[in-house]
XYZ file of C-alpha atoms in Angstrom:
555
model
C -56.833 56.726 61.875
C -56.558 55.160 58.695
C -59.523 54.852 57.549
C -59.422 57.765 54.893
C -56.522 55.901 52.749
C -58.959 53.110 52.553
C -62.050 54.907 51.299
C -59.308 56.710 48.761
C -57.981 53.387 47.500
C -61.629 52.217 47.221
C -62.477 54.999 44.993
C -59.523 54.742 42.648
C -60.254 51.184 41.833
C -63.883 52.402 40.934
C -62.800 54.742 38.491
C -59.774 53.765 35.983
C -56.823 53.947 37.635
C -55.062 55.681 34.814
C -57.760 58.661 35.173
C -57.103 58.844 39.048
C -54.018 59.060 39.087
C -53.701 61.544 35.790
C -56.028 63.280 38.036
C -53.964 63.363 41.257
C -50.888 64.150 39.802
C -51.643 67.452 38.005
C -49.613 70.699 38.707
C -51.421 73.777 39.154
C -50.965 74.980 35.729
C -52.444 71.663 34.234
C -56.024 71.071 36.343
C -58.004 68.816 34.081
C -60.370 69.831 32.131
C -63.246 71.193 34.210
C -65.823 69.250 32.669
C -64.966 65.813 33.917
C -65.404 66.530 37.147
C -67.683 66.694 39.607
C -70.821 64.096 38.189
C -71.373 63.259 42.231
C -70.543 63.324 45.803
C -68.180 60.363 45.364
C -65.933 62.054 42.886
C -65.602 65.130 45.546
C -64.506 62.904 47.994
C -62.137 60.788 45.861
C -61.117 64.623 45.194
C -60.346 65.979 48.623
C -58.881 62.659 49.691
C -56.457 63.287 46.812
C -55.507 66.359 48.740
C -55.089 64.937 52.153
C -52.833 61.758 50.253
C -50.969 64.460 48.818
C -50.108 66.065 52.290
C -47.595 62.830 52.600
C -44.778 63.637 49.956
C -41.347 63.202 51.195
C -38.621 64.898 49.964
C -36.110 62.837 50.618
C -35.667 59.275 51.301
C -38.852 58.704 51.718
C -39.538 60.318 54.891
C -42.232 63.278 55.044
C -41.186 66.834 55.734
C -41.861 67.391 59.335
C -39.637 64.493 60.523
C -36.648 65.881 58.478
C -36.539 69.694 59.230
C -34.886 69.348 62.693
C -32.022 67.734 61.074
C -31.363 71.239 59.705
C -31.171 72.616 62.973
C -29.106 72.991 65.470
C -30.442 70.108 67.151
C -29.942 67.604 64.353
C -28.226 66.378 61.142
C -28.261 64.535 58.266
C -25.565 62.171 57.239
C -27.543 60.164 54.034
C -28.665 63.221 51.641
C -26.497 66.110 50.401
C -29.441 68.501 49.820
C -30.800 68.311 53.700
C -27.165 68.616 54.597
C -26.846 71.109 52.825
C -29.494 73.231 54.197
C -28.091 72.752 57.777
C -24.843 73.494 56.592
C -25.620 76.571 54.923
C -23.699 75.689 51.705
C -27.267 75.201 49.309
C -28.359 77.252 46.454
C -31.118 77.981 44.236
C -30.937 74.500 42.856
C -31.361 72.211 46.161
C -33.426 69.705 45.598
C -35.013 69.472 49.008
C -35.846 73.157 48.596
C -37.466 72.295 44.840
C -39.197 69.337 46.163
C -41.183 70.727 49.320
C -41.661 74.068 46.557
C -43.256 71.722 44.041
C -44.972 69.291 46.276
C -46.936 72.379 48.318
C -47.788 73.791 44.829
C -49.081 70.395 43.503
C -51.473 70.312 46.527
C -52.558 73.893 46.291
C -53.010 73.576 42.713
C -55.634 70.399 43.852
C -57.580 72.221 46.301
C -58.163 75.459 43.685
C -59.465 72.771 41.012
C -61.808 71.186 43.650
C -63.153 74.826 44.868
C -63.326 76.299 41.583
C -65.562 73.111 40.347
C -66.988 71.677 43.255
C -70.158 74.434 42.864
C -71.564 72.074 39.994
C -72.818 70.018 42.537
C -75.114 72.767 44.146
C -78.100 71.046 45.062
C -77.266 67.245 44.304
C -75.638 66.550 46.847
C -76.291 67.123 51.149
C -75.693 70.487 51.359
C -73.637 70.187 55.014
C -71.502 67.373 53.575
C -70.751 69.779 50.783
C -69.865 72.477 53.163
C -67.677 70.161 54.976
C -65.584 68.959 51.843
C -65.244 72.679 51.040
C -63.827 73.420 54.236
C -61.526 70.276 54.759
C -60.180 71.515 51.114
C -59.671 75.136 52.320
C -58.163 73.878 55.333
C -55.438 71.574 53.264
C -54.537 74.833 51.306
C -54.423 76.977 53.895
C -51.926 74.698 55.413
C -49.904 74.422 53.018
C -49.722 77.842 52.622
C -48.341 78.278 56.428
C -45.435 75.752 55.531
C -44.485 77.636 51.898
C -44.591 81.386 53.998
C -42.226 80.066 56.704
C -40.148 78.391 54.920
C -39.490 80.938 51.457
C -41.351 84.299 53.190
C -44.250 85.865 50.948
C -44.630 83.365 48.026
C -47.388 83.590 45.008
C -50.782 83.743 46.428
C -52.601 81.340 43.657
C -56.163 80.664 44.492
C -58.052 79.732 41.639
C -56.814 77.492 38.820
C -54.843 79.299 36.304
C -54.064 78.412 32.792
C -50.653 79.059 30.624
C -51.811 82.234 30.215
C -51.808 83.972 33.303
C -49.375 81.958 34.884
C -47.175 84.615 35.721
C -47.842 85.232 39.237
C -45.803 87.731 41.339
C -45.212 87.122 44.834
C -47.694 88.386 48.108
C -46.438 89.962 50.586
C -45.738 87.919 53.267
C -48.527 89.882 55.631
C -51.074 89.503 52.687
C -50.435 85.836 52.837
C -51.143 85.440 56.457
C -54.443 87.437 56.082
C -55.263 85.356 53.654
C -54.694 81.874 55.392
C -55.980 83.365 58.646
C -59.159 84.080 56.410
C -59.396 80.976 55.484
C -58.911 78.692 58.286
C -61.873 81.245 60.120
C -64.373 80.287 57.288
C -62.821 76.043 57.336
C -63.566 76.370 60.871
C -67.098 77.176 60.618
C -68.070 73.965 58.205
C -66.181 71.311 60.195
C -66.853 69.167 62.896
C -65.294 68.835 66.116
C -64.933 65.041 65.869
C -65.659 62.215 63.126
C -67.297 58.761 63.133
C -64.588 55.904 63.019
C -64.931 56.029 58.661
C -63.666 59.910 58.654
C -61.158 59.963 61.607
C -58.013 61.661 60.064
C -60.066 64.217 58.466
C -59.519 68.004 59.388
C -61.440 68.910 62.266
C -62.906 72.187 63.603
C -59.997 72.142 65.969
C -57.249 71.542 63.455
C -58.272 74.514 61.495
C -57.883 76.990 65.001
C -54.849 75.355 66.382
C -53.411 76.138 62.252
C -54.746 79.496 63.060
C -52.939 80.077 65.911
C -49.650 78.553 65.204
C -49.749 81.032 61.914
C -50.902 83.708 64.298
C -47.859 83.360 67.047
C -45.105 83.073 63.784
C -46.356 85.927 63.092
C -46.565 88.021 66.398
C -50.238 88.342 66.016
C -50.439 87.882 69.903
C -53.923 88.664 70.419
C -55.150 86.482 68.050
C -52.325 83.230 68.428
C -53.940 83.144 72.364
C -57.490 83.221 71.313
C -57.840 80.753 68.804
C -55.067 78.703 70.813
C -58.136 79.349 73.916
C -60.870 78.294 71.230
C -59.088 74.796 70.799
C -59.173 74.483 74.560
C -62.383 75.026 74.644
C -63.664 72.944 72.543
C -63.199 70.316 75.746
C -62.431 67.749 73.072
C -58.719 67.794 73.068
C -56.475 66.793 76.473
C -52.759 65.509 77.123
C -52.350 61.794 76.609
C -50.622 60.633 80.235
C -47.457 59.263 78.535
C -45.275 61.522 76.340
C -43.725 58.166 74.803
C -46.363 56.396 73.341
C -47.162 59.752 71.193
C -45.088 58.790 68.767
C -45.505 55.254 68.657
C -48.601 52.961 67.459
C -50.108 52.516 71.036
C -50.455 56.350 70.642
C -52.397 57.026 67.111
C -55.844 57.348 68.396
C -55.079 59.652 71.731
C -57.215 62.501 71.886
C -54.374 64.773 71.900
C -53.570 64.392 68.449
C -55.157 66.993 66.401
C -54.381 66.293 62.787
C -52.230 63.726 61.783
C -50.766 62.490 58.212
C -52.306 58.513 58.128
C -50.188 55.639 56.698
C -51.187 52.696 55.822
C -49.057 49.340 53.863
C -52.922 48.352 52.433
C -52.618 51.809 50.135
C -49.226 51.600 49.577
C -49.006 55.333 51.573
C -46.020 54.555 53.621
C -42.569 55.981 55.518
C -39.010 54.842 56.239
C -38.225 57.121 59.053
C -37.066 53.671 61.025
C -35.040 53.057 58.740
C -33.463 56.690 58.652
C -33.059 57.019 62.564
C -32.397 53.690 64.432
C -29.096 52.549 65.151
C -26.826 49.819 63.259
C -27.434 47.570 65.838
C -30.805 47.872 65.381
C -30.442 47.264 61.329
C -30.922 50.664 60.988
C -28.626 53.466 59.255
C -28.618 55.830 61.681
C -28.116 58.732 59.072
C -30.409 61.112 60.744
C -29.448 62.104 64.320
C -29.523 64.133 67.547
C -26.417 66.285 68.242
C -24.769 67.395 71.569
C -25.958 70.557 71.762
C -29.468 68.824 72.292
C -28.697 66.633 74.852
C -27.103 69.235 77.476
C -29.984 71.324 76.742
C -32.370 69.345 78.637
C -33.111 69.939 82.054
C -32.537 67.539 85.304
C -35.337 66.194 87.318
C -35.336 69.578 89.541
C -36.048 71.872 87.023
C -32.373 73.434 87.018
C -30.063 73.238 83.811
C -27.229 70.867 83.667
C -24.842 74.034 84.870
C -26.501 74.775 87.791
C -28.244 70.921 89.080
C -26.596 69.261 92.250
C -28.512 66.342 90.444
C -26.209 66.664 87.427
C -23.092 64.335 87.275
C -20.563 64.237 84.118
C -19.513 60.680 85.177
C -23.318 59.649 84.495
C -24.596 62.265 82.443
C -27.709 61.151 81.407
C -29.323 60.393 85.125
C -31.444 62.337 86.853
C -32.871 64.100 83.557
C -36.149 65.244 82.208
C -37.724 62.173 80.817
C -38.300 64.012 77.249
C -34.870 63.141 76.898
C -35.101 59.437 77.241
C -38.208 59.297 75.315
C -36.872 61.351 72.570
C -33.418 60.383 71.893
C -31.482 57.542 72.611
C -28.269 57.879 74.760
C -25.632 55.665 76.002
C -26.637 52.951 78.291
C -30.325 52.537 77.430
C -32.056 49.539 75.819
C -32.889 50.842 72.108
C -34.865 47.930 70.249
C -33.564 45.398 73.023
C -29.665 46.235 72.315
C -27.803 48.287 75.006
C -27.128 51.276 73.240
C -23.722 52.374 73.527
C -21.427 54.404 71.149
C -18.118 54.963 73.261
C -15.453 53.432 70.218
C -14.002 51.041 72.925
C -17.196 49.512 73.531
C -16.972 46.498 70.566
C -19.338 44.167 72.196
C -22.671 45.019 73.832
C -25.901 42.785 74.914
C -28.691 41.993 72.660
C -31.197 41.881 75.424
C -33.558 39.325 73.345
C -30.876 36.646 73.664
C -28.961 37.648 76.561
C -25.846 37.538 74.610
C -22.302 39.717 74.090
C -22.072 40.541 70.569
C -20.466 42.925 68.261
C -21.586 46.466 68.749
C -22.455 47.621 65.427
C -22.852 51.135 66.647
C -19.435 51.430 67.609
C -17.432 49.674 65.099
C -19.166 50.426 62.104
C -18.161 53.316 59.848
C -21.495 54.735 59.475
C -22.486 54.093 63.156
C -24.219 57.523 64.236
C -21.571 60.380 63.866
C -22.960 61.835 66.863
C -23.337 59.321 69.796
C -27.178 59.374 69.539
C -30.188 58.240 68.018
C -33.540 59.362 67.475
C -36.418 57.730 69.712
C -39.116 59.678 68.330
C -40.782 57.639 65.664
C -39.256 54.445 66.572
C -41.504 51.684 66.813
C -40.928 47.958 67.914
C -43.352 47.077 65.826
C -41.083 48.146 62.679
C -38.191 46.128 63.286
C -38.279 43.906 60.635
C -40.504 46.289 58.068
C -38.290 49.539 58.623
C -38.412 50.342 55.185
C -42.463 50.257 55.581
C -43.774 52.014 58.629
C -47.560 52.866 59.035
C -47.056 55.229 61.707
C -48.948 58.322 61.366
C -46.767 61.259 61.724
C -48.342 64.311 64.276
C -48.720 67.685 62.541
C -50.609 69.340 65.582
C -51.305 68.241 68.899
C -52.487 69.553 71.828
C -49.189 70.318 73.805
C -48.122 72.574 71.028
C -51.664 74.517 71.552
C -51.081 75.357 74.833
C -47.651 76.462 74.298
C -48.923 79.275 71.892
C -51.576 79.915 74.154
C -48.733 80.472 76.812
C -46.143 82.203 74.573
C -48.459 84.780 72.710
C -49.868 85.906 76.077
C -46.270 86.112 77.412
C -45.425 88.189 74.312
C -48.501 90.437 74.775
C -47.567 90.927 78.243
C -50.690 89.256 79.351
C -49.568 87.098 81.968
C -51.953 85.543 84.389
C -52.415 82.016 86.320
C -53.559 80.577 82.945
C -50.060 80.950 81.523
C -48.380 78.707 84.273
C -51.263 76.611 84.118
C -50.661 75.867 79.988
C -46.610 75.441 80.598
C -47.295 73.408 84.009
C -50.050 70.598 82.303
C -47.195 69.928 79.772
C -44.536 70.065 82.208
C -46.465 67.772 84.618
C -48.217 65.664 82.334
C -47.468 61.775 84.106
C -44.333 60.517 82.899
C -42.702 63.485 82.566
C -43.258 65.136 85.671
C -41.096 68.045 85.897
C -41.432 70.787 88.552
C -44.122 73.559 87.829
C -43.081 76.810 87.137
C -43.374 79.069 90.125
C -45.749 82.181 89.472
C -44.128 85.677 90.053
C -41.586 85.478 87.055
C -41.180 88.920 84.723
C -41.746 88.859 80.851
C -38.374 87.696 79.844
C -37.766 85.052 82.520
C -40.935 83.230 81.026
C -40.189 83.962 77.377
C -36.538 82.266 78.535
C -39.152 79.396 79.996
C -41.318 78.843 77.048
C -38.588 78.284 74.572
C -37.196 75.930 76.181
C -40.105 74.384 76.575
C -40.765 74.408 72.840
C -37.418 72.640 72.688
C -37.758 69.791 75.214
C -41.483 68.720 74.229
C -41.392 69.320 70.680
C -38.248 68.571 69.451
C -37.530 66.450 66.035
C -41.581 67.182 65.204
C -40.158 69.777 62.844
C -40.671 73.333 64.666
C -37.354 74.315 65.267
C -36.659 75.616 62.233
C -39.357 78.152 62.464
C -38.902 78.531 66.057
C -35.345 79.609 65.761
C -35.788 81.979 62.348
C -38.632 83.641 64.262
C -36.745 84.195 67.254
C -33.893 85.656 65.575
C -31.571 82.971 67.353
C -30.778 81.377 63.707
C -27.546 83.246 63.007
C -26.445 82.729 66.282
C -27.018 78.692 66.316
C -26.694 77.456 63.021
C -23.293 78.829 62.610
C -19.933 77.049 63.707
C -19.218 73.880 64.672
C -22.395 70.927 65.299
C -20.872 68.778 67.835
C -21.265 65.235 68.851
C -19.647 63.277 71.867
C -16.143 62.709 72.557
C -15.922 59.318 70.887
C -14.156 57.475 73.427
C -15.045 59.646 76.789
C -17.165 62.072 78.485
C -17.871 66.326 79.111
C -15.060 66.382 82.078
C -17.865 69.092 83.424
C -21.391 70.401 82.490
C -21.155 73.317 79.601
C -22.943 76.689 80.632
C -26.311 76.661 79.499
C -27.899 80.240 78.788
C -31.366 81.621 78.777
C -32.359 79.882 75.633
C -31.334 76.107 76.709
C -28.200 76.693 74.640
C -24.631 74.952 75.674
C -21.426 77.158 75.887
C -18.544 74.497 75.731
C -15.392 77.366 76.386
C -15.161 76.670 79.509
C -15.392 72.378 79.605
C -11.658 71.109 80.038
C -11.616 68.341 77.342
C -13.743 70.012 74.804
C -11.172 69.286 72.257
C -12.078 65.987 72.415
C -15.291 66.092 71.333
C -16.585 65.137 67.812
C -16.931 68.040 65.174
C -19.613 66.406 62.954
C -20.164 69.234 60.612
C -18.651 73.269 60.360
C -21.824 75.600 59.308
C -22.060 78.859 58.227
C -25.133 81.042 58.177
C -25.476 84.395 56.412
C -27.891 86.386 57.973
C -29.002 88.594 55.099
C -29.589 85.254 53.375
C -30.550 82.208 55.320
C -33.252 83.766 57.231
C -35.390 82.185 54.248
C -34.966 79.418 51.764
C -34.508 80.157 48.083
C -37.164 80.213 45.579
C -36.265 76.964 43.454
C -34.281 78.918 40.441
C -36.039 76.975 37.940
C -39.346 78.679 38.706
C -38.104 82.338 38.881
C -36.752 81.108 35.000
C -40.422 79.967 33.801
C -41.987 82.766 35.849
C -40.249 86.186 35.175
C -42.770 87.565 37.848
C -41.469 86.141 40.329
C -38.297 87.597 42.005
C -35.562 85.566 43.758
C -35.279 85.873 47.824
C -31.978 87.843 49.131
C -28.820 86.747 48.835
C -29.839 83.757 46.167
């Protein structure tokens, strides 16, 4: 999996350094001159490499975008940086950082991929023609991606496609339907060129199935039904993807080369190309800073072992809340009473000793008597690795941008949407329900079009949480005014829920009704304006160089 940082690195030092990176770190407005490059096949693949490296910026300490968003959410939060914090609280602007970075960064890329297409045709017949193809179509894929992210996040954006000088550089929006046409378009043709698999030099590279699985994910945010549950049925048929038996190792180094990752951003400490998201989300105990955690509101949302919500389980018991659970929950969090890097976890203010399981010994419990001990109770999980401990700053773990489980939840959602609902809906829900070590009960057939669009957003929730889809998920379903507004709760500090909240069709907790629900911890008070927070702003500094381009409501 990491073999494509290594071939990059290898190139650089055979060029000058100075001229790679120059190179790398253009904008879209300043592509180097077009004569430099391409002389030969190496320099194109030093080229698209660039592109894929690029894919890794992180907008705030030094984590990459998809592990971030859910802290935005209602599921998560962010203690450490003001702009995130911002953008969960509903209090940014036109000048948030975090907004400006991911803006700039997606640009920068795009702005890459249009130099390599626009010069790339000099090497017409001096090079393999199919490996040509294939570079093409890895590069199309990267901007095409990046084009999903930018329409989700800000709504239509500038549709730039070649590189563009000074000039011309005033670019008006697209249309947020012209822009999915156009990266549906594009992902069709990347699709064509690329294999369904690499040798062990390429693996990381786009693949034949990471372009249709990016097709269909852009296809189901957009209520293109038809087409979301074909080319989410095209990935499964490709026979090449399957679920990997545990749900924990995902995320973890045991789990890099499973077949059910589909396209992954590589790491490696060799290149330098590295992540602190250990550092972000373990607990003090841990040596951690625990500024990036789970909320309440996620942890009651997750089912018990027999399928029934927390309201409504016999299973369910507020003395021992976290038993009898679907084992998502365990594997993505961590909650009071497990073993988290071989400390018992616990966050109950009373609680100033615990046991560091490695030495079998009571000692201080930094993550209840330190001031910036989570503010919520929990941890993060996800991401975690043992085998960061004492590098947390450094990690190497790829991060999962697409993987299997999320293609057969579009398959099963846009054929619920489309009112197309067969066996092979169950089927998709039920393999990620069931897959071993998670286990839950299959969904019984017979259910109407909104008891299984109930079903498969909860789903969404409980496998893909903190992989940074909620966002979307939530803005899409037209749920964000209704749960990113109002208090983001964490647990009572010294106590527990005196009885289970109600849950309702969306996986959401109602505390009004819980007895001591004054006692919990108010982490954070949002507001949300719906005419407004639907969509991000564009960074103001770019509607100022670009009087073209006009600012999103509300900003």
């Amino acid at each position: 999996m990491k073999k494509i940082h290594y071939w990059f690195l290898l190139a650089c030092l055979m060029l000058s350094t100075t001229a790679c990176e120059d190179y790398l770190e253009r904008f879209p407005l300043e592509g180097p001159a077009d004569q430099s490059y391409f002389a030969n096949a190496s320099e194109l693949e030093l080229a698209v490499n660039g592109c894929y490296k690029g894919m890794n910026f992180h907008p705030t300490d030094a984590m990459p975008t998809q592990l971030l968003l859910d802290d935005c959410t209602d599921l998560g939060w962010d203690r450490n940086n003001s702009t995130l914090q911002q953008l969960g609280k509903g209090s940014h602007d036109s000048n948030n950082g975090f907004v400006k970075s991911v803006w700039d960064n997606s640009y920068k890329i795009i702005g890459r991929c249009n130099f390599i297409l626009d010069n790339m045709g000099k090497l017409d017949g001096k090079m393999d023609a199919t490996l040509q193809a294939r570079y093409r179509a890895e590069t199309r894929f990267v901007r095409a991606y990046m084009y999903h992210y930018l329409i989700e996040l800000f709504g239509g954006v500038p549709l730039v496609t070649k590189t563009v000088g000074l000039s011309d550089s005033q670019v008006p929006k697209g249309s947020k339907e012209d822009c999915v046409t156009f990266i549906l378009s594009e992902l069709d043709d990347a699709a064509k060129d690329l294999p369904v698999s690499y040798d062990a030099k390429n693996v990381g590279r786009a693949t034949k199935g990471a372009a249709l699985a990016t097709k269909a994910r852009t296809a189901l945010y957009n209520a293109k039904w038809d087409v979301a549950a074909k080319a989410a049925k095209d990935v499964m048929d490709l026979n090449v993807h399957k679920l990997h038996p545990n749900y924990g190792e995902l995320f973890s180094y045991k789990g890099q080369t499973s077949n059910e990752i589909i396209f992954a951003l590589q790491y490696l400490k060799t290149s330098t190309v590295i992540h602190s998201t250990p550092q972000n989300f373990l607990s003090r105990n841990a040596q951690g800073a625990s500024n990036k955690v789970p909320g309440q509101i996620l942890i009651d949302s997750y089912e018990c072992t027999d399928g029934l919500s927390i309201d409504k389980s016999p299973l369910y018991n507020p003395k021992d809340p976290f038993k009898n659970r679907d084992p998502r929950l365990d594997f993505t969090v961590a909650v009071p009473g497990s073993n988290y890097f071989n400390f018992k976890f616990e966050t109950h203010k009373d609680s100033v000793k615990t046991i560091n399981y490695t030495t079998g010994a009571r000692v201080d419990n930094q993550d209840a008597i330190h001031a910036f001990a989570t503010y919520t109770g929990y941890c993060w999980r996800k991401y975690t690795d043992m085998t960061d401990k004492d590098d947390r700053s450094n990690s190497e773990l790829n991060v999962t941008l697409i993987r299997y489980a999320e293609v057969l939840l579009i398959y099963a959602e846009a054929k619920i949407e489309a009112n197309q609902i067969d066996q092979s809906v169950y089927d998709a829900i039920n393999a990620v329900r069931q897959r071993p070590t998670v286990n839950m009960p299959a969904i019984k057939t017979g259910k109407t079009q909104a008891e299984l669009r109930s079903v498969i957003r909860k789903e969404r929730k409980y496998e893909l949480t903190n992989e940074g889809f909620r966002l979307m998920d939530i803005r899409r379903w037209k749920l964000a005014d209704k749960l990113l507004a109002g208090n983001f709760l964490g647990r009572i500090p010294k106590g527990l829920l005196a009885t289970a909240p109600s849950i309702d069709a969306n996986g959401t907790p109602d505390y009004s009704t819980v007895p001591n629900k004054a006692d919990m911890r108010v982490v954070e008070v949002r507001i949300f304006k719906p005419e407004r927070d639907y969509l991000w702003p564009i960074p103001y500094i770019e509607t100022v160089t670009n009087k073209a381009l006009t600012q999103n409501p509300g900003y």
